[in-house]
Short mmCIF file of C-alpha atoms and ligand atoms in Angstrom, two decimals:
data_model
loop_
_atom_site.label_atom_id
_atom_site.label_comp_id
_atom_site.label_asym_id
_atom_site.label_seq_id
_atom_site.Cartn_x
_atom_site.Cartn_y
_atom_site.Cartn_z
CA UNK Y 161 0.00 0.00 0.00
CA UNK Y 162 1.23 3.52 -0.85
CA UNK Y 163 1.23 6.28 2.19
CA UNK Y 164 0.31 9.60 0.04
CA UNK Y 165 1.81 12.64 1.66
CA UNK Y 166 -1.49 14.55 0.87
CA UNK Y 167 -4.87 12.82 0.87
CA UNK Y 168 -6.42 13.20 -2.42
CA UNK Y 169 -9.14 15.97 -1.36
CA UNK Y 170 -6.28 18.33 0.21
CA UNK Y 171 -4.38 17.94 -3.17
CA UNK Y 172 -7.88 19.21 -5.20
CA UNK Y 173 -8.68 21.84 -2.37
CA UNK Y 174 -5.07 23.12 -2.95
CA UNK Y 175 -5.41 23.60 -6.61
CA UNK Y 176 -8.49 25.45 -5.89
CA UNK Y 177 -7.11 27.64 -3.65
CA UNK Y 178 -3.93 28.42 -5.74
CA UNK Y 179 -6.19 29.25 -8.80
CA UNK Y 180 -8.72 31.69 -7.45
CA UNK Y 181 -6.57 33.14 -4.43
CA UNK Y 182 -8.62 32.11 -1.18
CA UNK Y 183 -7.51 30.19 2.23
CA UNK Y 184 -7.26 26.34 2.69
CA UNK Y 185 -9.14 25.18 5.62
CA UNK Y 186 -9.25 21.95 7.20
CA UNK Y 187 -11.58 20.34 9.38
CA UNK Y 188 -9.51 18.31 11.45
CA UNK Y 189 -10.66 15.30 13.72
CA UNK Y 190 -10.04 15.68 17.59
CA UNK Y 191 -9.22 11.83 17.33
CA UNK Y 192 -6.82 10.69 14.18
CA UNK Y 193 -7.92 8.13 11.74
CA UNK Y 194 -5.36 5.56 11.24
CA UNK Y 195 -4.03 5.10 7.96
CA UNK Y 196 -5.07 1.64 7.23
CA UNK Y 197 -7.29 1.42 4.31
CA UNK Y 198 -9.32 -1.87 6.36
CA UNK Y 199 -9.55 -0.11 9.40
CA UNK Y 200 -10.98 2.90 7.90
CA UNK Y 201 -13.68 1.64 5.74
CA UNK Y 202 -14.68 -0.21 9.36
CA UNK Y 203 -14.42 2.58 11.33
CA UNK Y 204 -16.68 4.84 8.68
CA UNK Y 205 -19.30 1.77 8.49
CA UNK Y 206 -19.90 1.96 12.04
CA UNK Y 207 -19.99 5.89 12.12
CA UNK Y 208 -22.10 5.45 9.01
CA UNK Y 209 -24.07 2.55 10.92
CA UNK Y 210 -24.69 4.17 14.47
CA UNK Y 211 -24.97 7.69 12.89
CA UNK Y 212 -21.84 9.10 14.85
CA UNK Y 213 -21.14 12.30 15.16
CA UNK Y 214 -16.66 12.63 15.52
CA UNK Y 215 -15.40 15.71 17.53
CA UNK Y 216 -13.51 18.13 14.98
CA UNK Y 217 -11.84 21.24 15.99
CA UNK Y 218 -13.06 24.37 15.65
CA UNK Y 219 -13.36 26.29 12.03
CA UNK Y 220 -14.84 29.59 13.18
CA UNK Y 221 -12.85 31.22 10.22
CA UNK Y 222 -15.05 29.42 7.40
CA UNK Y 223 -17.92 31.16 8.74
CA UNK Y 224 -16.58 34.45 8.00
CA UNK Y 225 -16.84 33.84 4.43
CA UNK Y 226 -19.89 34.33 2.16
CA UNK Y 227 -18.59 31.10 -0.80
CA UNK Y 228 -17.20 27.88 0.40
CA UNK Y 229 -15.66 25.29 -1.84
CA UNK Y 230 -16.74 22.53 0.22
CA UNK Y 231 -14.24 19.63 -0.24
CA UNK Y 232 -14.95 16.10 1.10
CA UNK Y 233 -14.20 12.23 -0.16
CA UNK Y 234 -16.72 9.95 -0.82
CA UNK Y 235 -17.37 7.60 2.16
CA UNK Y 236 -19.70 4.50 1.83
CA UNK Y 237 -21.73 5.89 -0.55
CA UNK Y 238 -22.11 9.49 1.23
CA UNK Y 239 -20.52 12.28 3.25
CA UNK Y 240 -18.27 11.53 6.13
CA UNK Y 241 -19.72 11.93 9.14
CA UNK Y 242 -17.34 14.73 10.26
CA UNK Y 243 -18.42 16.82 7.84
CA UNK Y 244 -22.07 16.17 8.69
CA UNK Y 245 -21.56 17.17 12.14
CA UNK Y 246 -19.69 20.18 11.17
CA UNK Y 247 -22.50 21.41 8.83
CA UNK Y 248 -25.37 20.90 11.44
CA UNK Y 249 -23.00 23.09 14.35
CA UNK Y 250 -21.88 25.27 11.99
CA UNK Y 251 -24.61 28.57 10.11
CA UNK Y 252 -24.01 28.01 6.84
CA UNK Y 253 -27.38 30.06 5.87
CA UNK Y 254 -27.11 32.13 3.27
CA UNK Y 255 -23.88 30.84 2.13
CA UNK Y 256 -22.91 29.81 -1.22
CA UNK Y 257 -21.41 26.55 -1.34
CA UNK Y 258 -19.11 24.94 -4.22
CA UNK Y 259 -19.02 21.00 -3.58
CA UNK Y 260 -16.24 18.92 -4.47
CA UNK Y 261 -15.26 15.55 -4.21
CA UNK Y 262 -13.03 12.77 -4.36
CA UNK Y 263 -13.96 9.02 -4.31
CA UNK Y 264 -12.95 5.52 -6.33
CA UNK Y 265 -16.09 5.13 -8.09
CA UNK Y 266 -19.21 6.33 -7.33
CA UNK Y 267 -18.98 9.65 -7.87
CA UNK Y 268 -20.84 12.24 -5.17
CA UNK Y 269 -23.03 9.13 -4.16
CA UNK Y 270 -25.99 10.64 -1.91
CA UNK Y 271 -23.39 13.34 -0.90
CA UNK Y 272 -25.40 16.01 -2.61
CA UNK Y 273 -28.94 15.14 -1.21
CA UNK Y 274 -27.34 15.30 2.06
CA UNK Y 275 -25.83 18.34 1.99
CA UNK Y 276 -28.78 20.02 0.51
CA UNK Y 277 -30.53 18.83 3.40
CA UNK Y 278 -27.79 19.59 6.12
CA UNK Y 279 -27.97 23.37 4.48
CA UNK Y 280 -31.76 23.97 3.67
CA UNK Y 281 -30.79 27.64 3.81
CA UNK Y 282 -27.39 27.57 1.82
CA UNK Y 283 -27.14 27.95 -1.96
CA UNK Y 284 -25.67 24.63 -3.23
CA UNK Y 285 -24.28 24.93 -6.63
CA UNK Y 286 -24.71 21.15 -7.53
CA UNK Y 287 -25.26 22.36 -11.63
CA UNK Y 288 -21.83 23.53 -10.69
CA UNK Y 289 -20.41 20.33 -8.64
CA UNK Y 290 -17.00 18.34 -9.68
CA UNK Y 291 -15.96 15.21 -8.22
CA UNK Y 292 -12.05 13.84 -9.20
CA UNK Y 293 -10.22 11.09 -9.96
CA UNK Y 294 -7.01 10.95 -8.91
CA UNK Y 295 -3.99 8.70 -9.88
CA UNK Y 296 -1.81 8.54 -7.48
CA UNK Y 297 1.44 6.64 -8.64
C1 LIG Z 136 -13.61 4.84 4.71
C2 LIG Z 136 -13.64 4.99 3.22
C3 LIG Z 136 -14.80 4.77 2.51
C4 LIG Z 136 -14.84 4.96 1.12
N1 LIG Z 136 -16.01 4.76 0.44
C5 LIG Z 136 -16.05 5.00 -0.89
C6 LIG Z 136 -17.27 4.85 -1.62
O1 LIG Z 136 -18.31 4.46 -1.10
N2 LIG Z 136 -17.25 5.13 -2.96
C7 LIG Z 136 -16.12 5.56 -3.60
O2 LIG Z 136 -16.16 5.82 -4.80
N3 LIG Z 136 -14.95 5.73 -2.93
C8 LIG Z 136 -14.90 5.45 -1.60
N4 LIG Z 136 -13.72 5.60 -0.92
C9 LIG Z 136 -12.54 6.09 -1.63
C10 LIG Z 136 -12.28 7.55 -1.33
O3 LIG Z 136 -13.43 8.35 -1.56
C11 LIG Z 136 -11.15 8.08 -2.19
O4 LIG Z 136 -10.02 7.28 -2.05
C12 LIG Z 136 -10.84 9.54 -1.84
O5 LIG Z 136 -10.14 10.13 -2.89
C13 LIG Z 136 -10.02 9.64 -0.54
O6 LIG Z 136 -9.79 11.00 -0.28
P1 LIG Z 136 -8.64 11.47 0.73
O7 LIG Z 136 -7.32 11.00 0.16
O8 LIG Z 136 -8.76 12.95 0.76
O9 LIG Z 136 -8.93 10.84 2.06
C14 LIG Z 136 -13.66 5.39 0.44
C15 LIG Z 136 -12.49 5.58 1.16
C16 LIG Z 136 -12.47 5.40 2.54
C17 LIG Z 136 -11.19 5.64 3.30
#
């Protein structure tokens, strides 16, 4: 197994950022994920399953900003449950919201649907949505 230096959705987020001139943010987890590939996919199908919420450290400075380019990988079939628990603590009414996303093969998944329902009161540009493949050699 390769250990990438970057995940795949901070390489795409910092593309976006050089291009158009704004800040890379992350939402970081108060507990690490470990790097296995096994033990991942296991520990998002229970978080998935028991509709966990993991702690994540504050990101007070996205609020402060009217567009977000919302970056996030496709986990069983959806969003990861960090960034669901960051959009329902977090306003994001009345923001403007760019998705993007990274995955293996099935594309945004129900990522969209949920995000349109975590943000009822955002503007989510899904005609303007990109998910990525990425070959990492
Ligand atoms: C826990 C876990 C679940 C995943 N589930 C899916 C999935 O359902 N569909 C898919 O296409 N890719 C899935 N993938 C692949 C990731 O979406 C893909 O490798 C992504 O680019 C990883 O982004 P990152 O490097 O920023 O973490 C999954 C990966 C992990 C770690």
């Amino acid at each position: 197994m390769v250990e990438l230096a970057k995940g795949n959705t901070e390489v795409v987020a910092a593309k976006i950022s050089q291009s158009i001139a704004c800040e890379q943010l992350e939402l970081q987890a108060v507990t690490s994920y470990p790097k296995s590939y096994n033990k991942m996919v296991e520990i998002a199908e229970n978080e998935k399953r028991d509709q966990l919420r993991p702690l994540f450290y504050g990101l007070e400075k996205a609020l402060k900003r009217e567009i977000l380019f919302l970056g996030f990988s496709n986990w069983c079939g959806g969003l990861p449950k960090i960034v669901v628990h960051f959009l329902e603590n977090y306003n994001i009414k009345g923001k403007t919201i760019f998705p993007f996303c990274t995955l293996e093969g099935s594309a945004f998944g129900n990522s969209l649907f949920e995000l349109k329902a975590l943000c009822p009161h955002a503007k989510i540009m899904t005609d303007r949505a990109c998910c990525t493949w990425l070959s990492c050699l």
